[in-house]
Every structure is written in structure tokens, then in C-alpha cells.
Amino acid sequence: MANSSTVMSVAEEFEKLEVEVESILSTEPKGEVSGIETMDTTTSDPPPVEPILTDVPKVEKSDPKKSILIPPRKDDPNRTFKRKKVVINNPPPPQPPTSFEDRQVQRRNTLHNFYRRRRFSQDLRMFRGLGETFLHLLEQGSAPPPSRGWKNRGRGTHCKSAVMVKQIITLEDDNKVADELRTQILNAAEEAISSRNVFKIGLSGGSLIGQLAKIFTKVSADWSNWKFFFCDERVVPFDNSDSTFGAYKKAFAGIPEITDEQFVAINPDLSAEQAAKDYIKKLSIYFPPNDIPRFDLLLLGMGPDGHTCSLFPGHPLLQETSVWVAPITDSPKPPPSRITLTFPVINNTRLAIFVATGESKAPMIKKILGDDEPLPAQLVQPTKGDVIWILDKAAASNL
């Protein structure tokens, strides 16, 4: 009974509380309940919301050509930086030289660069060839066999990067020497014409003129693709007995197929300095002006003092590397006024051939080929070609 009376009292108190709450709700104004603010749902637009980030600085837009404004740093809001726009002005492309003096400067720079790189390339090729030979020795137990043929004459099959091949051919007499010289010239001409449609050959004076006249009169060839240049020339009139071109005109008179237009001769009316510059202009017609001339064949002679072309022992022209053709006005051998190819051009040939006959040549042949004395004829060492010495028994008697 006690439990039932307790339940009744609680129910009565709960009913009293409900009555009080209903009375309070009926007396409060609409939209408020016991001092608690409520949202008025009668309006459709929500109240404005204040932005959270109100202190972010605005970045001013500026002309990109003038500068770019960077926002202030975090550690120092009042400090700003302006970065200047970097404008890269590309230099105009180099223009090809137009005047003769500019082309001379460009040629001189090319020759200097070539001469500086030549020694390094020679050493590199030599060591590369030695390395390949050493590897062949390790693998096969013997040196590589020599290669036969025109293009790789004297080279080993594993030494194709050799710098230069020097071949010495000793024959019985002058007739055998002339036959070998004819064979070498015709082989070089055939290779040049088949590959480049023209055969560019450099001629020297002296006894070589008569030898070539005898050889060419017995040769039936298409001379139209042959072009004759001069390794050196005396600055004298063509009718002078010292003129190399005049001597060749007389010697080749019996070969009507070879015309004067095939010879690239100097202008004998100029001084040695002007004649050398003029001959450079003539060479630039047949060779690229920005590269060192590369002849297919140079026929060279050797003087009793070891000179070749007009490059004499101890002369400053041995060190000339800035021009293709140099003048000389103090030649130890008359006449004193001459022009000559320089060593950068001579050592850029594909093939150089020396012809020496007679017992009088024997002492100098021994110095050059036996003792390797640094005489001008011994300095003929093509970087990308070969050297052939054709001797008779008398000239090679001291070897």
C-alpha cells in the first residue's frame, strides 16, 4: 500500500508541473522561450555571415613588363619586395663574312684551332691504335697482321686509327721509279674522280717536271677532271726560265688534252705578298673557304739542304699556321721572291709523294728517313693521309 500511495503522489506532482509549463508558454511572447533566442523562420534570407579571414593583404596587380609584387613576408608583414623582370636579349646570329679581310681572319682562326687540336688528335689516335694492338696481343698472342690494299696500305687491321703511314719504295733504276710513280698517280686519280668527280694535284718544280712529262705522254686518260695546282712558285714572268708554270707549259706541249685552263697559276705581275693573297683567293674557288684545303695528291721534291716546296731549314715560315699560302722574299735559293703552301695545308693532303733519285740524294735521305732529323722534308706528316718515298738504289744506298 505504501508503494501505491507513493506512485500516486508522484503522478500528481507531474500533472502540476505540466500545468505550470503550459501557463508559462501561453504568457511568453512569440519567438522567445525562457530568454533563449530562436531563429525567425518567417524570412527566407539567412543572416549575413562575417568572413573569417579579414586580415589577408591584397596583392596589387602590376604590369608584368615592369615588376612583380610579392606578398609580404610572414615574419615582417610591413616589408614587401619587388622583383625585377629579367629580360634576356638573345644576340643576333653571326653573319657570314663579306669582305676579303673578314674571310682572312676567319681562315686564320680556323688554321689556329686546327693546329692546336692536331697534336691532341695525333696523340689520341696513336694511343688508341696502341691499345687496340695490345688487346689483340692479349687475345691472340701475336701482333695483328698488316692490311693490304690502297686505302689501308701499311696499316694493321686492328690499327686503323694510326695517324700516318710512311712507305719507302726502293727500285732498281729511273725507269722503275717512273713506272711506280705513274701507278701511284693513276690510282690516286681514279679514287678521287670516282669519289669527288675531280682530281686536285699539287705540282713541284725541278727534275719532277721532266719525269711527269715522260709519264703523261704515255698515259691515255680523261684529263678533263684533272686540276693542277702549285706547291710553290717563283714570282717571275711565265717566260722566265725560273717559272715553274712556264716550265710545265713547255713540257706538256705534247699533250694537247691538258690545257692551260686546268692550271691554277699565280699572277706574276704582283709582289710576293699580293701574289700569295691572290693565290688564296684562287684556292678558295676550288676548296671550302672555311676549311683547310685538302689536296688529293701533292708531288713533292727534296732539295740538297732538306727543303721542300719553298720551306727552308731554319726559316720562320716553318712555324706559319695562319695562312694557306705564304710569301717569301728572302729565299736562300734564287730567285728570292716566291710563294709556298704552308705546313697546315701540306699536312692536310690525302697523299704526299716524294721522288728522289741519284747518289747525290743519299746523305740527305739518310738524315730524313734514317735519322729523322727535323728538316722540312721530314716534317711532311699528313694527319689524315699517307707519305710515300719512291727511291732508286743510289738514293737509298745509305739506309
GROMACS .gro file of C-alpha atoms in nm:
model
  399
    1MET     CA    1   0.000   0.000   0.000
    2ALA     CA    2   0.282   0.230   0.077
    3ASN     CA    3   0.423   0.178  -0.273
    4SER     CA    4   0.092   0.261  -0.444
    5SER     CA    5   0.049   0.584  -0.245
    6THR     CA    6   0.399   0.694  -0.346
    7VAL     CA    7   0.328   0.639  -0.714
    8MET     CA    8   0.006   0.840  -0.690
    9SER     CA    9   0.183   1.134  -0.528
   10VAL     CA   10   0.447   1.142  -0.799
   11ALA     CA   11   0.182   1.136  -1.072
   12GLU     CA   12   0.001   1.426  -0.911
   13GLU     CA   13   0.319   1.634  -0.892
   14PHE     CA   14   0.396   1.562  -1.259
   15GLU     CA   15   0.048   1.683  -1.361
   16LYS     CA   16   0.104   2.005  -1.163
   17LEU     CA   17   0.431   2.068  -1.348
   18GLU     CA   18   0.265   2.025  -1.687
   19VAL     CA   19   0.001   2.282  -1.596
   20GLU     CA   20   0.266   2.534  -1.490
   21VAL     CA   21   0.463   2.486  -1.814
   22GLU     CA   22   0.151   2.538  -2.027
   23SER     CA   23   0.072   2.859  -1.842
   24ILE     CA   24   0.422   2.991  -1.889
   25LEU     CA   25   0.418   2.916  -2.263
   26SER     CA   26   0.087   3.092  -2.306
   27THR     CA   27   0.217   3.412  -2.141
   28GLU     CA   28   0.568   3.439  -2.323
   29PRO     CA   29   0.589   3.643  -2.649
   30LYS     CA   30   0.623   3.459  -2.978
   31GLY     CA   31   0.980   3.365  -3.082
   32GLU     CA   32   1.119   3.363  -2.721
   33VAL     CA   33   1.133   3.075  -2.481
   34SER     CA   34   1.273   3.145  -2.134
   35GLY     CA   35   1.518   3.411  -2.260
   36ILE     CA   36   1.662   3.180  -2.532
   37GLU     CA   37   1.684   3.349  -2.875
   38THR     CA   38   1.535   3.146  -3.159
   39MET     CA   39   1.571   3.192  -3.534
   40ASP     CA   40   1.283   3.363  -3.702
   41THR     CA   41   1.178   3.125  -3.977
   42THR     CA   42   0.936   3.366  -4.136
   43THR     CA   43   1.210   3.526  -4.351
   44SER     CA   44   1.366   3.333  -4.645
   45ASP     CA   45   1.712   3.506  -4.649
   46PRO     CA   46   1.969   3.378  -4.397
   47PRO     CA   47   2.153   3.632  -4.183
   48PRO     CA   48   2.484   3.759  -4.324
   49VAL     CA   49   2.795   3.570  -4.221
   50GLU     CA   50   3.106   3.766  -4.133
   51PRO     CA   51   3.424   3.646  -4.320
   52ILE     CA   52   3.671   3.455  -4.111
   53LEU     CA   53   3.989   3.577  -4.287
   54THR     CA   54   3.970   3.953  -4.287
   55ASP     CA   55   4.337   4.048  -4.249
   56VAL     CA   56   4.485   3.890  -4.565
   57PRO     CA   57   4.663   4.163  -4.766
   58LYS     CA   58   4.555   4.210  -5.122
   59VAL     CA   59   4.816   4.161  -5.392
   60GLU     CA   60   4.814   4.451  -5.625
   61LYS     CA   61   4.820   4.368  -5.991
   62SER     CA   62   5.103   4.534  -6.174
   63ASP     CA   63   5.236   4.543  -6.522
   64PRO     CA   64   5.441   4.222  -6.577
   65LYS     CA   65   5.679   4.414  -6.801
   66LYS     CA   66   5.779   4.641  -6.510
   67SER     CA   67   5.787   4.432  -6.195
   68ILE     CA   68   5.610   4.161  -5.996
   69LEU     CA   69   5.479   4.246  -5.647
   70ILE     CA   70   5.544   3.970  -5.396
   71PRO     CA   71   5.319   3.933  -5.085
   72PRO     CA   72   5.474   4.050  -4.754
   73ARG     CA   73   5.679   3.805  -4.556
   74LYS     CA   74   5.523   3.633  -4.254
   75ASP     CA   75   5.792   3.747  -4.015
   76ASP     CA   76   5.767   4.110  -4.130
   77PRO     CA   77   5.419   4.199  -4.267
   78ASN     CA   78   5.520   4.558  -4.338
   79ARG     CA   79   5.807   4.459  -4.565
   80THR     CA   80   5.748   4.392  -4.932
   81PHE     CA   81   5.983   4.303  -5.213
   82LYS     CA   82   5.975   4.393  -5.578
   83ARG     CA   83   6.137   4.153  -5.817
   84LYS     CA   84   6.253   4.298  -6.145
   85LYS     CA   85   6.171   4.105  -6.456
   86VAL     CA   86   6.479   3.957  -6.620
   87VAL     CA   87   6.480   4.030  -6.991
   88ILE     CA   88   6.711   3.802  -7.195
   89ASN     CA   89   6.830   3.965  -7.511
   90ASN     CA   90   6.949   3.689  -7.743
   91PRO     CA   91   7.238   3.809  -7.960
   92PRO     CA   92   7.174   3.810  -8.333
   93PRO     CA   93   7.308   3.509  -8.525
   94PRO     CA   94   7.657   3.557  -8.666
   95GLN     CA   95   7.663   3.678  -9.020
   96PRO     CA   96   7.898   3.521  -9.277
   97PRO     CA   97   8.197   3.739  -9.360
   98THR     CA   98   8.153   3.950  -9.668
   99SER     CA   99   8.486   4.124  -9.720
  100PHE     CA  100   8.809   3.956  -9.810
  101GLU     CA  101   8.976   4.076  -9.486
  102ASP     CA  102   8.700   3.919  -9.272
  103ARG     CA  103   8.733   3.592  -9.458
  104GLN     CA  104   9.108   3.603  -9.399
  105VAL     CA  105   9.053   3.649  -9.025
  106GLN     CA  106   8.807   3.359  -9.019
  107ARG     CA  107   9.052   3.142  -9.213
  108ARG     CA  108   9.334   3.238  -8.978
  109ASN     CA  109   9.126   3.142  -8.672
  110THR     CA  110   9.035   2.812  -8.834
  111LEU     CA  111   9.400   2.735  -8.901
  112HIS     CA  112   9.499   2.823  -8.544
  113ASN     CA  113   9.229   2.597  -8.398
  114PHE     CA  114   9.324   2.319  -8.633
  115TYR     CA  115   9.693   2.339  -8.542
  116ARG     CA  116   9.616   2.339  -8.168
  117ARG     CA  117   9.392   2.036  -8.196
  118ARG     CA  118   9.618   1.847  -8.433
  119ARG     CA  119   9.872   1.740  -8.170
  120PHE     CA  120   9.599   1.622  -7.934
  121SER     CA  121   9.423   1.424  -8.209
  122GLN     CA  122   9.754   1.268  -8.314
  123ASP     CA  123   9.829   1.153  -7.959
  124LEU     CA  124   9.473   1.026  -7.916
  125ARG     CA  125   9.484   0.820  -8.235
  126MET     CA  126   9.828   0.686  -8.154
  127PHE     CA  127   9.728   0.566  -7.807
  128ARG     CA  128   9.401   0.426  -7.942
  129GLY     CA  129   9.591   0.226  -8.202
  130LEU     CA  130   9.840   0.104  -7.941
  131GLY     CA  131   9.555   0.000  -7.713
  132GLU     CA  132   9.385  -0.199  -7.989
  133THR     CA  133   9.714  -0.368  -8.075
  134PHE     CA  134   9.776  -0.455  -7.708
  135LEU     CA  135   9.428  -0.608  -7.678
  136HIS     CA  136   9.494  -0.815  -7.988
  137LEU     CA  137   9.820  -0.936  -7.833
  138LEU     CA  138   9.638  -1.042  -7.518
  139GLU     CA  139   9.363  -1.223  -7.708
  140GLN     CA  140   9.557  -1.380  -7.996
  141GLY     CA  141   9.911  -1.395  -7.859
  142SER     CA  142  10.055  -1.220  -8.168
  143ALA     CA  143  10.056  -0.881  -8.336
  144PRO     CA  144   9.777  -0.804  -8.588
  145PRO     CA  145   9.869  -0.889  -8.950
  146PRO     CA  146   9.930  -0.597  -9.189
  147SER     CA  147   9.644  -0.498  -9.415
  148ARG     CA  148   9.686  -0.490  -9.793
  149GLY     CA  149   9.523  -0.260 -10.041
  150TRP     CA  150   9.527   0.103 -10.149
  151LYS     CA  151   9.324   0.263  -9.871
  152ASN     CA  152   9.482   0.077  -9.578
  153ARG     CA  153   9.829   0.035  -9.717
  154GLY     CA  154  10.074  -0.035  -9.434
  155ARG     CA  155   9.809  -0.029  -9.159
  156GLY     CA  156   9.728  -0.318  -8.934
  157THR     CA  157   9.372  -0.445  -8.928
  158HIS     CA  158   9.349  -0.350  -8.561
  159CYS     CA  159   9.536  -0.020  -8.601
  160LYS     CA  160   9.311   0.169  -8.844
  161SER     CA  161   9.334   0.479  -8.625
  162ALA     CA  162   9.706   0.526  -8.698
  163VAL     CA  163   9.799   0.887  -8.763
  164MET     CA  164  10.014   0.848  -9.071
  165VAL     CA  165  10.168   0.575  -9.285
  166LYS     CA  166  10.518   0.633  -9.424
  167GLN     CA  167  10.608   0.394  -9.703
  168ILE     CA  168  10.956   0.372  -9.858
  169ILE     CA  169  10.977   0.209 -10.200
  170THR     CA  170  11.325   0.133 -10.333
  171LEU     CA  171  11.356   0.038 -10.700
  172GLU     CA  172  11.635  -0.057 -10.940
  173ASP     CA  173  11.660   0.242 -11.171
  174ASP     CA  174  11.487   0.554 -11.302
  175ASN     CA  175  11.256   0.356 -11.532
  176LYS     CA  176  11.118   0.154 -11.243
  177VAL     CA  177  11.081   0.473 -11.043
  178ALA     CA  178  10.881   0.632 -11.328
  179ASP     CA  179  10.656   0.323 -11.356
  180GLU     CA  180  10.583   0.327 -10.981
  181LEU     CA  181  10.514   0.700 -10.986
  182ARG     CA  182  10.272   0.656 -11.276
  183THR     CA  183  10.089   0.378 -11.091
  184GLN     CA  184  10.054   0.583 -10.772
  185ILE     CA  185   9.930   0.892 -10.958
  186LEU     CA  186   9.672   0.699 -11.163
  187ASN     CA  187   9.546   0.515 -10.853
  188ALA     CA  188   9.502   0.844 -10.667
  189ALA     CA  189   9.327   1.000 -10.969
  190GLU     CA  190   9.090   0.706 -11.007
  191GLU     CA  191   8.992   0.718 -10.640
  192ALA     CA  192   8.942   1.096 -10.643
  193ILE     CA  193   8.736   1.111 -10.962
  194SER     CA  194   8.514   0.818 -10.860
  195SER     CA  195   8.451   0.974 -10.518
  196ARG     CA  196   8.458   1.351 -10.581
  197ASN     CA  197   8.445   1.389 -10.964
  198VAL     CA  198   8.770   1.590 -10.969
  199PHE     CA  199   9.137   1.517 -10.910
  200LYS     CA  200   9.324   1.800 -10.735
  201ILE     CA  201   9.701   1.755 -10.763
  202GLY     CA  202   9.978   1.985 -10.642
  203LEU     CA  203  10.296   2.008 -10.852
  204SER     CA  204  10.655   2.094 -10.766
  205GLY     CA  205  10.939   2.206 -10.989
  206GLY     CA  206  11.288   2.075 -11.052
  207SER     CA  207  11.356   1.733 -11.201
  208LEU     CA  208  10.996   1.630 -11.138
  209ILE     CA  209  10.881   1.829 -11.442
  210GLY     CA  210  11.070   1.610 -11.689
  211GLN     CA  211  10.964   1.290 -11.514
  212LEU     CA  212  10.595   1.384 -11.530
  213ALA     CA  213  10.624   1.484 -11.897
  214LYS     CA  214  10.759   1.138 -11.984
  215ILE     CA  215  10.492   0.966 -11.778
  216PHE     CA  216  10.191   1.164 -11.903
  217THR     CA  217  10.281   1.128 -12.270
  218LYS     CA  218  10.244   0.751 -12.231
  219VAL     CA  219   9.913   0.769 -12.042
  220SER     CA  220   9.575   0.770 -12.211
  221ALA     CA  221   9.338   0.921 -11.958
  222ASP     CA  222   9.044   1.159 -11.934
  223TRP     CA  223   9.234   1.473 -11.835
  224SER     CA  224   8.924   1.693 -11.818
  225ASN     CA  225   8.870   1.612 -11.448
  226TRP     CA  226   9.229   1.692 -11.350
  227LYS     CA  227   9.312   2.024 -11.183
  228PHE     CA  228   9.676   2.126 -11.140
  229PHE     CA  229   9.795   2.348 -10.856
  230PHE     CA  230  10.145   2.450 -10.746
  231CYS     CA  231  10.304   2.362 -10.412
  232ASP     CA  232  10.530   2.663 -10.457
  233GLU     CA  233  10.609   2.907 -10.733
  234ARG     CA  234  10.869   3.170 -10.815
  235VAL     CA  235  10.726   3.519 -10.863
  236VAL     CA  236  10.874   3.578 -11.207
  237PRO     CA  237  10.720   3.617 -11.555
  238PHE     CA  238  10.599   3.296 -11.716
  239ASP     CA  239  10.854   3.319 -11.994
  240ASN     CA  240  11.136   3.327 -11.739
  241SER     CA  241  11.335   3.006 -11.707
  242ASP     CA  242  11.273   3.005 -11.328
  243SER     CA  243  10.892   2.996 -11.369
  244THR     CA  244  10.750   2.659 -11.269
  245PHE     CA  245  10.429   2.714 -11.463
  246GLY     CA  246  10.625   2.820 -11.772
  247ALA     CA  247  10.836   2.502 -11.748
  248TYR     CA  248  10.525   2.283 -11.726
  249LYS     CA  249  10.367   2.459 -12.027
  250LYS     CA  250  10.670   2.370 -12.237
  251ALA     CA  251  10.696   2.015 -12.103
  252PHE     CA  252  10.325   1.940 -12.156
  253ALA     CA  253  10.313   2.092 -12.504
  254GLY     CA  254  10.297   1.741 -12.650
  255ILE     CA  255   9.982   1.659 -12.454
  256PRO     CA  256   9.706   1.865 -12.618
  257GLU     CA  257   9.441   1.720 -12.385
  258ILE     CA  258   9.593   1.916 -12.094
  259THR     CA  259   9.504   2.282 -12.139
  260ASP     CA  260   9.633   2.596 -11.969
  261GLU     CA  261   9.291   2.646 -11.806
  262GLN     CA  262   9.347   2.336 -11.596
  263PHE     CA  263   9.642   2.502 -11.422
  264VAL     CA  264   9.577   2.734 -11.127
  265ALA     CA  265   9.875   2.969 -11.164
  266ILE     CA  266   9.983   3.279 -10.978
  267ASN     CA  267   9.968   3.635 -11.105
  268PRO     CA  268  10.334   3.714 -11.184
  269ASP     CA  269  10.267   4.088 -11.210
  270LEU     CA  270  10.210   4.121 -10.834
  271SER     CA  271  10.451   4.135 -10.545
  272ALA     CA  272  10.512   3.822 -10.340
  273GLU     CA  273  10.273   3.937 -10.064
  274GLN     CA  274   9.996   4.027 -10.307
  275ALA     CA  275  10.056   3.714 -10.517
  276ALA     CA  276  10.014   3.496 -10.206
  277LYS     CA  277   9.683   3.665 -10.116
  278ASP     CA  278   9.566   3.635 -10.476
  279TYR     CA  279   9.651   3.264 -10.482
  280ILE     CA  280   9.450   3.213 -10.163
  281LYS     CA  281   9.152   3.368 -10.342
  282LYS     CA  282   9.201   3.128 -10.632
  283LEU     CA  283   9.224   2.828 -10.399
  284SER     CA  284   8.903   2.930 -10.223
  285ILE     CA  285   8.719   2.874 -10.552
  286TYR     CA  286   8.809   2.505 -10.552
  287PHE     CA  287   8.815   2.442 -10.175
  288PRO     CA  288   8.568   2.537  -9.899
  289PRO     CA  289   8.673   2.882  -9.772
  290ASN     CA  290   8.625   2.792  -9.405
  291ASP     CA  291   8.824   2.467  -9.415
  292ILE     CA  292   9.188   2.393  -9.481
  293PRO     CA  293   9.240   2.283  -9.845
  294ARG     CA  294   9.263   1.907  -9.880
  295PHE     CA  295   9.450   1.802 -10.192
  296ASP     CA  296   9.416   1.453 -10.334
  297LEU     CA  297   9.789   1.434 -10.410
  298LEU     CA  298  10.095   1.650 -10.356
  299LEU     CA  299  10.405   1.569 -10.562
  300LEU     CA  300  10.698   1.699 -10.360
  301GLY     CA  301  11.069   1.726 -10.412
  302MET     CA  302  11.359   1.744 -10.171
  303GLY     CA  303  11.647   1.989 -10.205
  304PRO     CA  304  12.009   1.922 -10.110
  305ASP     CA  305  11.954   2.103  -9.779
  306GLY     CA  306  11.635   1.907  -9.699
  307HIS     CA  307  11.391   2.179  -9.802
  308THR     CA  308  11.059   2.103  -9.970
  309CYS     CA  309  10.830   2.345 -10.153
  310SER     CA  310  10.986   2.679 -10.058
  311LEU     CA  311  11.014   2.590  -9.688
  312PHE     CA  312  11.381   2.607  -9.599
  313PRO     CA  313  11.558   2.483  -9.283
  314GLY     CA  314  11.552   2.737  -9.001
  315HIS     CA  315  11.319   2.977  -9.184
  316PRO     CA  316  11.032   3.140  -8.986
  317LEU     CA  317  10.781   3.009  -9.242
  318LEU     CA  318  10.821   2.664  -9.087
  319GLN     CA  319  10.609   2.794  -8.797
  320GLU     CA  320  10.349   2.970  -9.013
  321THR     CA  321   9.999   2.842  -8.936
  322SER     CA  322   9.770   3.140  -9.004
  323VAL     CA  323   9.750   3.137  -9.386
  324TRP     CA  324   9.721   2.877  -9.663
  325VAL     CA  325   9.984   3.038  -9.884
  326ALA     CA  326  10.274   3.244  -9.754
  327PRO     CA  327  10.511   3.480  -9.935
  328ILE     CA  328  10.888   3.455  -9.904
  329THR     CA  329  11.121   3.733 -10.019
  330ASP     CA  330  11.448   3.609  -9.869
  331SER     CA  331  11.477   3.262 -10.019
  332PRO     CA  332  11.824   3.110  -9.969
  333LYS     CA  333  11.790   2.968 -10.318
  334PRO     CA  334  11.736   3.212 -10.609
  335PRO     CA  335  11.512   3.366 -10.709
  336PRO     CA  336  11.440   3.517 -10.364
  337SER     CA  337  11.075   3.614 -10.427
  338ARG     CA  338  10.838   3.316 -10.404
  339ILE     CA  339  10.511   3.187 -10.263
  340THR     CA  340  10.461   2.849 -10.096
  341LEU     CA  341  10.198   2.632  -9.933
  342THR     CA  342  10.228   2.619  -9.554
  343PHE     CA  343  10.250   2.305  -9.341
  344PRO     CA  344   9.883   2.307  -9.227
  345VAL     CA  345   9.783   2.271  -9.594
  346ILE     CA  346  10.061   2.026  -9.683
  347ASN     CA  347   9.983   1.800  -9.385
  348ASN     CA  348   9.613   1.800  -9.471
  349THR     CA  349   9.664   1.619  -9.802
  350ARG     CA  350   9.536   1.268  -9.866
  351LEU     CA  351   9.866   1.153 -10.017
  352ALA     CA  352  10.213   1.305 -10.045
  353ILE     CA  353  10.475   1.151 -10.273
  354PHE     CA  354  10.846   1.228 -10.269
  355VAL     CA  355  11.063   1.121 -10.561
  356ALA     CA  356  11.442   1.112 -10.511
  357THR     CA  357  11.696   0.955 -10.745
  358GLY     CA  358  12.072   0.966 -10.772
  359GLU     CA  359  12.362   0.917 -10.538
  360SER     CA  360  12.371   1.289 -10.451
  361LYS     CA  361  12.045   1.247 -10.260
  362ALA     CA  362  12.176   0.964 -10.041
  363PRO     CA  363  12.322   1.170  -9.750
  364MET     CA  364  12.007   1.377  -9.707
  365ILE     CA  365  11.784   1.070  -9.745
  366LYS     CA  366  11.973   0.911  -9.456
  367LYS     CA  367  11.921   1.222  -9.237
  368ILE     CA  368  11.550   1.237  -9.310
  369LEU     CA  369  11.445   0.870  -9.328
  370GLY     CA  370  11.725   0.711  -9.126
  371ASP     CA  371  11.800   0.964  -8.852
  372ASP     CA  372  11.463   1.150  -8.850
  373GLU     CA  373  11.627   1.491  -8.835
  374PRO     CA  374  11.363   1.768  -8.815
  375LEU     CA  375  11.425   1.904  -9.163
  376PRO     CA  376  11.136   2.046  -9.371
  377ALA     CA  377  11.100   1.732  -9.583
  378GLN     CA  378  11.080   1.520  -9.267
  379LEU     CA  379  10.806   1.748  -9.126
  380VAL     CA  380  10.566   1.639  -9.402
  381GLN     CA  381  10.341   1.420  -9.185
  382PRO     CA  382   9.978   1.423  -9.304
  383THR     CA  383   9.731   1.392  -9.018
  384LYS     CA  384   9.478   1.204  -9.231
  385GLY     CA  385   9.688   1.071  -9.515
  386ASP     CA  386   9.998   0.882  -9.623
  387VAL     CA  387  10.352   0.962  -9.733
  388ILE     CA  388  10.533   0.759  -9.999
  389TRP     CA  389  10.904   0.791 -10.072
  390ILE     CA  390  10.998   0.648 -10.414
  391LEU     CA  391  11.376   0.600 -10.433
  392ASP     CA  392  11.622   0.433 -10.658
  393LYS     CA  393  11.905   0.219 -10.522
  394ALA     CA  394  12.155   0.501 -10.544
  395ALA     CA  395  11.944   0.740 -10.335
  396ALA     CA  396  11.871   0.468 -10.076
  397SER     CA  397  12.230   0.343 -10.055
  398ASN     CA  398  12.286   0.485  -9.704
  399LEU     CA  399  11.966   0.348  -9.549
   0.00000   0.00000   0.00000
